[in-house]
Amino acid sequence: MTKIIGVVQVKGGAGRSTVATNLAASLADKADTVLIDCDVPQATSASWAALRQQQGRLGKLRVATAADHKGLVRIIKQLHMQCDYIILDGPPRMAELTRAILLVSDLCLIPLGSSLAEVWALADLLETLAQAQQRRPEVDARIVWNRYRGQTKMAKDLRVAVNEEIGLAQLNNRLAYRQAYTEVLARGLSVAEWRDKKAKNEFKALLQEIEQILESQQARRDA
């Protein structure tokens, strides 16, 4: 059964495409995967995929774009059951399309950097999430810390504050502030294909955690 993973965040530059492209590349190593770039016309993920195609690295990965929620639903209906995974790279500040991503996804990841500005920007997304949960109470949205500076007091304090005041589940594995993520995005690569072993290992751990969440969801449905 096709698993759909959305990556949403209303703030630009929060790391949606970083998470989406690395997920897509890693999953496509072993399964048929579709990456849908919903941030048109910027289309960072689609541009990354074009570079990847030029290098002959697409493999089991297919790429599409969706400019609005109707286009997204149409593409998903066409591709559903034709692939193992669909990754949705969401747009900034488009509530209707973001809500659609929340509604169709098995799991939604919310990249969040360890800065007050990014935490403040969660307010709009939380409103959209609440609207989606009114229609589909089982919407599963979780924070993934990105560009995380774990050695700083601010990062640690923000993580505690987000947990206490916002209450959204947080993935245990976090992506640190590393140049590797910028480098691979610009080259059509993933950190799994890059020389930074720390980045490679931390994303591998994040992917394993995501796969475990999806497996647990399926087990509950099958019970």
PDB file of C-alpha atoms in Angstrom:
ATOM      1  CA  MET A   1       0.000   0.000   0.000  1.00  0.00           C
ATOM      2  CA  THR A   2       1.328   3.436  -0.940  1.00  0.00           C
ATOM      3  CA  LYS A   3       2.626   5.515   1.966  1.00  0.00           C
ATOM      4  CA  ILE A   4       2.349   9.295   1.681  1.00  0.00           C
ATOM      5  CA  ILE A   5       4.742  11.550   3.588  1.00  0.00           C
ATOM      6  CA  GLY A   6       4.106  15.288   3.571  1.00  0.00           C
ATOM      7  CA  VAL A   7       6.672  17.940   4.470  1.00  0.00           C
ATOM      8  CA  VAL A   8       4.983  21.201   5.455  1.00  0.00           C
ATOM      9  CA  GLN A   9       6.001  24.528   6.959  1.00  0.00           C
ATOM     10  CA  VAL A  10       4.621  27.990   6.202  1.00  0.00           C
ATOM     11  CA  LYS A  11       7.969  29.728   6.711  1.00  0.00           C
ATOM     12  CA  GLY A  12      10.235  29.895   3.689  1.00  0.00           C
ATOM     13  CA  GLY A  13      13.726  28.485   4.134  1.00  0.00           C
ATOM     14  CA  ALA A  14      12.718  26.162   6.962  1.00  0.00           C
ATOM     15  CA  GLY A  15      14.164  23.090   5.271  1.00  0.00           C
ATOM     16  CA  ARG A  16      11.152  21.498   3.597  1.00  0.00           C
ATOM     17  CA  SER A  17      13.030  20.698   0.397  1.00  0.00           C
ATOM     18  CA  THR A  18      16.076  19.483   2.322  1.00  0.00           C
ATOM     19  CA  VAL A  19      13.958  16.923   4.149  1.00  0.00           C
ATOM     20  CA  ALA A  20      11.815  16.018   1.125  1.00  0.00           C
ATOM     21  CA  THR A  21      14.680  15.474  -1.324  1.00  0.00           C
ATOM     22  CA  ASN A  22      16.776  13.420   1.072  1.00  0.00           C
ATOM     23  CA  LEU A  23      13.750  11.305   1.923  1.00  0.00           C
ATOM     24  CA  ALA A  24      12.915  10.808  -1.740  1.00  0.00           C
ATOM     25  CA  ALA A  25      16.453   9.808  -2.705  1.00  0.00           C
ATOM     26  CA  SER A  26      16.850   7.417   0.228  1.00  0.00           C
ATOM     27  CA  LEU A  27      13.490   5.716  -0.278  1.00  0.00           C
ATOM     28  CA  ALA A  28      14.021   5.452  -4.046  1.00  0.00           C
ATOM     29  CA  ASP A  29      17.128   3.376  -3.372  1.00  0.00           C
ATOM     30  CA  LYS A  30      14.860   0.500  -2.410  1.00  0.00           C
ATOM     31  CA  ALA A  31      11.295   1.309  -3.498  1.00  0.00           C
ATOM     32  CA  ASP A  32       9.280   3.033  -6.214  1.00  0.00           C
ATOM     33  CA  THR A  33       8.976   6.622  -5.022  1.00  0.00           C
ATOM     34  CA  VAL A  34       7.266   9.757  -6.338  1.00  0.00           C
ATOM     35  CA  LEU A  35       8.329  13.252  -5.265  1.00  0.00           C
ATOM     36  CA  ILE A  36       5.645  15.907  -5.790  1.00  0.00           C
ATOM     37  CA  ASP A  37       6.896  19.481  -5.582  1.00  0.00           C
ATOM     38  CA  CYS A  38       4.022  21.684  -4.400  1.00  0.00           C
ATOM     39  CA  ASP A  39       6.117  24.843  -4.123  1.00  0.00           C
ATOM     40  CA  VAL A  40       5.538  26.224  -7.616  1.00  0.00           C
ATOM     41  CA  PRO A  41       7.059  28.308  -9.180  1.00  0.00           C
ATOM     42  CA  GLN A  42      10.132  28.108  -6.915  1.00  0.00           C
ATOM     43  CA  ALA A  43      10.211  24.318  -7.397  1.00  0.00           C
ATOM     44  CA  THR A  44      13.402  23.607  -5.456  1.00  0.00           C
ATOM     45  CA  SER A  45      12.719  19.870  -5.298  1.00  0.00           C
ATOM     46  CA  ALA A  46      11.892  19.693  -8.999  1.00  0.00           C
ATOM     47  CA  SER A  47      15.131  21.535  -9.825  1.00  0.00           C
ATOM     48  CA  TRP A  48      17.056  19.132  -7.598  1.00  0.00           C
ATOM     49  CA  ALA A  49      15.440  16.204  -9.418  1.00  0.00           C
ATOM     50  CA  ALA A  50      16.349  17.686 -12.808  1.00  0.00           C
ATOM     51  CA  LEU A  51      20.007  17.759 -11.748  1.00  0.00           C
ATOM     52  CA  ARG A  52      19.670  14.205 -10.544  1.00  0.00           C
ATOM     53  CA  GLN A  53      18.189  13.120 -13.858  1.00  0.00           C
ATOM     54  CA  GLN A  54      21.077  14.725 -15.766  1.00  0.00           C
ATOM     55  CA  GLN A  55      23.439  12.557 -13.726  1.00  0.00           C
ATOM     56  CA  GLY A  56      21.422   9.399 -14.398  1.00  0.00           C
ATOM     57  CA  ARG A  57      20.593   9.051 -10.694  1.00  0.00           C
ATOM     58  CA  LEU A  58      16.786   9.055 -10.707  1.00  0.00           C
ATOM     59  CA  GLY A  59      16.489   5.280 -10.554  1.00  0.00           C
ATOM     60  CA  LYS A  60      13.126   4.409  -8.985  1.00  0.00           C
ATOM     61  CA  LEU A  61      12.269   8.057  -8.390  1.00  0.00           C
ATOM     62  CA  ARG A  62       9.625   9.923 -10.392  1.00  0.00           C
ATOM     63  CA  VAL A  63       8.896  13.630 -10.051  1.00  0.00           C
ATOM     64  CA  ALA A  64       5.770  15.756 -10.517  1.00  0.00           C
ATOM     65  CA  THR A  65       4.617  19.264  -9.601  1.00  0.00           C
ATOM     66  CA  ALA A  66       1.308  20.507  -8.193  1.00  0.00           C
ATOM     67  CA  ALA A  67       0.405  24.199  -8.122  1.00  0.00           C
ATOM     68  CA  ASP A  68      -2.825  23.858  -6.123  1.00  0.00           C
ATOM     69  CA  HIS A  69      -4.795  21.395  -4.034  1.00  0.00           C
ATOM     70  CA  LYS A  70      -6.898  20.187  -6.959  1.00  0.00           C
ATOM     71  CA  GLY A  71      -3.800  19.371  -8.976  1.00  0.00           C
ATOM     72  CA  LEU A  72      -2.289  17.569  -5.994  1.00  0.00           C
ATOM     73  CA  VAL A  73      -5.348  15.395  -5.452  1.00  0.00           C
ATOM     74  CA  ARG A  74      -5.505  14.585  -9.158  1.00  0.00           C
ATOM     75  CA  ILE A  75      -1.863  13.471  -9.276  1.00  0.00           C
ATOM     76  CA  ILE A  76      -2.205  11.358  -6.137  1.00  0.00           C
ATOM     77  CA  LYS A  77      -5.276   9.606  -7.550  1.00  0.00           C
ATOM     78  CA  GLN A  78      -3.323   8.837 -10.720  1.00  0.00           C
ATOM     79  CA  LEU A  79      -0.266   7.507  -8.900  1.00  0.00           C
ATOM     80  CA  HIS A  80      -1.814   5.904  -5.834  1.00  0.00           C
ATOM     81  CA  MET A  81      -1.048   2.165  -5.764  1.00  0.00           C
ATOM     82  CA  GLN A  82       1.476   2.607  -8.589  1.00  0.00           C
ATOM     83  CA  CYS A  83       4.327   3.325  -6.192  1.00  0.00           C
ATOM     84  CA  ASP A  84       5.464   2.512  -2.676  1.00  0.00           C
ATOM     85  CA  TYR A  85       6.002   6.056  -1.423  1.00  0.00           C
ATOM     86  CA  ILE A  86       4.815   9.544  -2.315  1.00  0.00           C
ATOM     87  CA  ILE A  87       6.748  12.482  -0.852  1.00  0.00           C
ATOM     88  CA  LEU A  88       5.030  15.886  -0.852  1.00  0.00           C
ATOM     89  CA  ASP A  89       7.206  18.997  -0.629  1.00  0.00           C
ATOM     90  CA  GLY A  90       4.774  21.646   0.593  1.00  0.00           C
ATOM     91  CA  PRO A  91       4.564  25.368  -0.194  1.00  0.00           C
ATOM     92  CA  PRO A  92       5.042  28.371   2.094  1.00  0.00           C
ATOM     93  CA  ARG A  93       1.948  30.333   3.116  1.00  0.00           C
ATOM     94  CA  MET A  94      -0.653  28.529   0.999  1.00  0.00           C
ATOM     95  CA  ALA A  95      -3.153  27.331   3.583  1.00  0.00           C
ATOM     96  CA  GLU A  96      -5.442  25.449   1.194  1.00  0.00           C
ATOM     97  CA  LEU A  97      -2.650  23.409  -0.386  1.00  0.00           C
ATOM     98  CA  THR A  98      -0.965  22.826   2.972  1.00  0.00           C
ATOM     99  CA  ARG A  99      -4.274  21.629   4.408  1.00  0.00           C
ATOM    100  CA  ALA A 100      -4.674  19.233   1.474  1.00  0.00           C
ATOM    101  CA  ILE A 101      -1.208  17.812   2.144  1.00  0.00           C
ATOM    102  CA  LEU A 102      -2.097  17.276   5.801  1.00  0.00           C
ATOM    103  CA  LEU A 103      -5.315  15.518   4.827  1.00  0.00           C
ATOM    104  CA  VAL A 104      -3.824  13.082   2.307  1.00  0.00           C
ATOM    105  CA  SER A 105      -0.599  12.202   4.153  1.00  0.00           C
ATOM    106  CA  ASP A 106      -0.034   9.200   6.386  1.00  0.00           C
ATOM    107  CA  LEU A 107       2.640  11.229   8.146  1.00  0.00           C
ATOM    108  CA  CYS A 108       3.389  14.953   7.940  1.00  0.00           C
ATOM    109  CA  LEU A 109       6.802  16.258   8.923  1.00  0.00           C
ATOM    110  CA  ILE A 110       7.211  19.856  10.061  1.00  0.00           C
ATOM    111  CA  PRO A 111      10.834  21.006   9.732  1.00  0.00           C
ATOM    112  CA  LEU A 112      11.704  23.465  12.471  1.00  0.00           C
ATOM    113  CA  GLY A 113      14.956  25.308  13.043  1.00  0.00           C
ATOM    114  CA  SER A 114      16.139  26.241  16.508  1.00  0.00           C
ATOM    115  CA  SER A 115      15.258  29.932  16.234  1.00  0.00           C
ATOM    116  CA  LEU A 116      12.462  31.970  17.776  1.00  0.00           C
ATOM    117  CA  ALA A 117      11.388  33.264  14.356  1.00  0.00           C
ATOM    118  CA  GLU A 118      10.659  29.748  13.136  1.00  0.00           C
ATOM    119  CA  VAL A 119       8.798  28.846  16.313  1.00  0.00           C
ATOM    120  CA  TRP A 120       6.668  32.001  16.041  1.00  0.00           C
ATOM    121  CA  ALA A 121       5.875  31.103  12.426  1.00  0.00           C
ATOM    122  CA  LEU A 122       4.265  27.869  13.621  1.00  0.00           C
ATOM    123  CA  ALA A 123       1.108  29.756  14.609  1.00  0.00           C
ATOM    124  CA  ASP A 124      -0.298  29.870  11.074  1.00  0.00           C
ATOM    125  CA  LEU A 125       0.552  26.239  10.454  1.00  0.00           C
ATOM    126  CA  LEU A 126      -1.076  25.147  13.711  1.00  0.00           C
ATOM    127  CA  GLU A 127      -4.287  26.865  12.632  1.00  0.00           C
ATOM    128  CA  THR A 128      -4.227  25.000   9.317  1.00  0.00           C
ATOM    129  CA  LEU A 129      -3.446  21.755  11.136  1.00  0.00           C
ATOM    130  CA  ALA A 130      -6.429  22.261  13.455  1.00  0.00           C
ATOM    131  CA  GLN A 131      -8.686  22.763  10.436  1.00  0.00           C
ATOM    132  CA  ALA A 132      -7.373  19.569   8.860  1.00  0.00           C
ATOM    133  CA  GLN A 133      -7.884  17.601  12.082  1.00  0.00           C
ATOM    134  CA  GLN A 134     -11.512  18.725  12.215  1.00  0.00           C
ATOM    135  CA  ARG A 135     -12.035  16.886   8.938  1.00  0.00           C
ATOM    136  CA  ARG A 136      -9.638  14.024   9.675  1.00  0.00           C
ATOM    137  CA  PRO A 137      -8.861  13.620  13.382  1.00  0.00           C
ATOM    138  CA  GLU A 138      -6.129  11.037  12.769  1.00  0.00           C
ATOM    139  CA  VAL A 139      -3.854  13.501  10.942  1.00  0.00           C
ATOM    140  CA  ASP A 140      -0.343  12.626  12.165  1.00  0.00           C
ATOM    141  CA  ALA A 141       1.950  15.680  12.127  1.00  0.00           C
ATOM    142  CA  ARG A 142       5.327  15.709  13.864  1.00  0.00           C
ATOM    143  CA  ILE A 143       8.154  18.185  14.216  1.00  0.00           C
ATOM    144  CA  VAL A 144      11.579  17.324  12.840  1.00  0.00           C
ATOM    145  CA  TRP A 145      14.273  19.643  14.137  1.00  0.00           C
ATOM    146  CA  ASN A 146      16.417  20.936  11.282  1.00  0.00           C
ATOM    147  CA  ARG A 147      19.678  22.932  11.392  1.00  0.00           C
ATOM    148  CA  TYR A 148      19.648  21.983  15.060  1.00  0.00           C
ATOM    149  CA  ARG A 149      22.500  23.364  17.178  1.00  0.00           C
ATOM    150  CA  GLY A 150      22.304  20.871  20.006  1.00  0.00           C
ATOM    151  CA  GLN A 151      25.273  22.347  21.844  1.00  0.00           C
ATOM    152  CA  THR A 152      23.490  25.659  22.470  1.00  0.00           C
ATOM    153  CA  LYS A 153      21.258  26.489  25.405  1.00  0.00           C
ATOM    154  CA  MET A 154      18.747  28.233  23.116  1.00  0.00           C
ATOM    155  CA  ALA A 155      18.204  25.101  21.038  1.00  0.00           C
ATOM    156  CA  LYS A 156      17.638  22.975  24.126  1.00  0.00           C
ATOM    157  CA  ASP A 157      15.321  25.550  25.699  1.00  0.00           C
ATOM    158  CA  LEU A 158      13.320  25.913  22.483  1.00  0.00           C
ATOM    159  CA  ARG A 159      12.853  22.166  22.211  1.00  0.00           C
ATOM    160  CA  VAL A 160      11.469  22.033  25.753  1.00  0.00           C
ATOM    161  CA  ALA A 161       9.269  25.096  25.178  1.00  0.00           C
ATOM    162  CA  VAL A 162       7.825  23.709  21.938  1.00  0.00           C
ATOM    163  CA  ASN A 163       7.057  20.443  23.683  1.00  0.00           C
ATOM    164  CA  GLU A 164       5.329  22.156  26.620  1.00  0.00           C
ATOM    165  CA  GLU A 165       3.525  24.991  24.847  1.00  0.00           C
ATOM    166  CA  ILE A 166       2.705  23.573  21.411  1.00  0.00           C
ATOM    167  CA  GLY A 167       2.401  19.919  22.241  1.00  0.00           C
ATOM    168  CA  LEU A 168       3.135  18.507  18.791  1.00  0.00           C
ATOM    169  CA  ALA A 169       5.045  15.247  18.759  1.00  0.00           C
ATOM    170  CA  GLN A 170       8.738  15.612  17.936  1.00  0.00           C
ATOM    171  CA  LEU A 171      10.870  13.038  16.159  1.00  0.00           C
ATOM    172  CA  ASN A 172      13.652  11.728  18.370  1.00  0.00           C
ATOM    173  CA  ASN A 173      16.246  12.110  15.626  1.00  0.00           C
ATOM    174  CA  ARG A 174      17.282  15.612  14.592  1.00  0.00           C
ATOM    175  CA  LEU A 175      19.198  17.102  11.660  1.00  0.00           C
ATOM    176  CA  ALA A 176      22.136  19.201  12.772  1.00  0.00           C
ATOM    177  CA  TYR A 177      23.332  22.449  11.247  1.00  0.00           C
ATOM    178  CA  ARG A 178      25.634  21.073   8.538  1.00  0.00           C
ATOM    179  CA  GLN A 179      26.937  22.432   5.249  1.00  0.00           C
ATOM    180  CA  ALA A 180      26.411  18.974   3.747  1.00  0.00           C
ATOM    181  CA  TYR A 181      22.657  19.523   3.381  1.00  0.00           C
ATOM    182  CA  THR A 182      23.202  22.705   1.364  1.00  0.00           C
ATOM    183  CA  GLU A 183      25.885  21.066  -0.768  1.00  0.00           C
ATOM    184  CA  VAL A 184      23.851  18.021  -1.761  1.00  0.00           C
ATOM    185  CA  LEU A 185      20.706  20.011  -2.547  1.00  0.00           C
ATOM    186  CA  ALA A 186      22.671  22.130  -5.018  1.00  0.00           C
ATOM    187  CA  ARG A 187      24.134  19.030  -6.675  1.00  0.00           C
ATOM    188  CA  GLY A 188      21.075  16.825  -7.062  1.00  0.00           C
ATOM    189  CA  LEU A 189      22.383  14.450  -4.412  1.00  0.00           C
ATOM    190  CA  SER A 190      21.403  13.202  -0.970  1.00  0.00           C
ATOM    191  CA  VAL A 191      23.562  13.075   2.142  1.00  0.00           C
ATOM    192  CA  ALA A 192      23.565   9.287   1.745  1.00  0.00           C
ATOM    193  CA  GLU A 193      25.684   9.934  -1.367  1.00  0.00           C
ATOM    194  CA  TRP A 194      27.927  12.565   0.236  1.00  0.00           C
ATOM    195  CA  ARG A 195      31.196  12.430   2.157  1.00  0.00           C
ATOM    196  CA  ASP A 196      29.903  13.790   5.487  1.00  0.00           C
ATOM    197  CA  LYS A 197      29.503  10.652   7.598  1.00  0.00           C
ATOM    198  CA  LYS A 198      27.758  12.462  10.450  1.00  0.00           C
ATOM    199  CA  ALA A 199      25.095  13.849   8.116  1.00  0.00           C
ATOM    200  CA  LYS A 200      24.741  10.464   6.458  1.00  0.00           C
ATOM    201  CA  ASN A 201      24.280   8.641   9.751  1.00  0.00           C
ATOM    202  CA  GLU A 202      21.870  11.141  11.297  1.00  0.00           C
ATOM    203  CA  PHE A 203      19.616  11.113   8.238  1.00  0.00           C
ATOM    204  CA  LYS A 204      19.721   7.315   8.135  1.00  0.00           C
ATOM    205  CA  ALA A 205      18.543   7.272  11.750  1.00  0.00           C
ATOM    206  CA  LEU A 206      15.782   9.772  10.934  1.00  0.00           C
ATOM    207  CA  LEU A 207      14.628   7.648   8.004  1.00  0.00           C
ATOM    208  CA  GLN A 208      14.518   4.534  10.171  1.00  0.00           C
ATOM    209  CA  GLU A 209      12.395   6.363  12.734  1.00  0.00           C
ATOM    210  CA  ILE A 210       9.980   7.509  10.010  1.00  0.00           C
ATOM    211  CA  GLU A 211       9.707   3.971   8.635  1.00  0.00           C
ATOM    212  CA  GLN A 212       8.973   2.655  12.130  1.00  0.00           C
ATOM    213  CA  ILE A 213       6.170   5.210  12.550  1.00  0.00           C
ATOM    214  CA  LEU A 214       4.610   4.161   9.240  1.00  0.00           C
ATOM    215  CA  GLU A 215       4.897   0.485  10.179  1.00  0.00           C
ATOM    216  CA  SER A 216       3.206   1.152  13.527  1.00  0.00           C
ATOM    217  CA  GLN A 217       0.376   2.998  11.778  1.00  0.00           C
ATOM    218  CA  GLN A 218      -0.141   0.059   9.440  1.00  0.00           C
ATOM    219  CA  ALA A 219      -0.089  -2.415  12.326  1.00  0.00           C
ATOM    220  CA  ARG A 220      -2.826  -0.454  14.117  1.00  0.00           C
ATOM    221  CA  ARG A 221      -4.947  -0.419  10.960  1.00  0.00           C
ATOM    222  CA  ASP A 222      -4.486  -4.158  10.509  1.00  0.00           C
ATOM    223  CA  ALA A 223      -5.286  -4.986  14.148  1.00  0.00           C
TER     224      ALA A 223
END
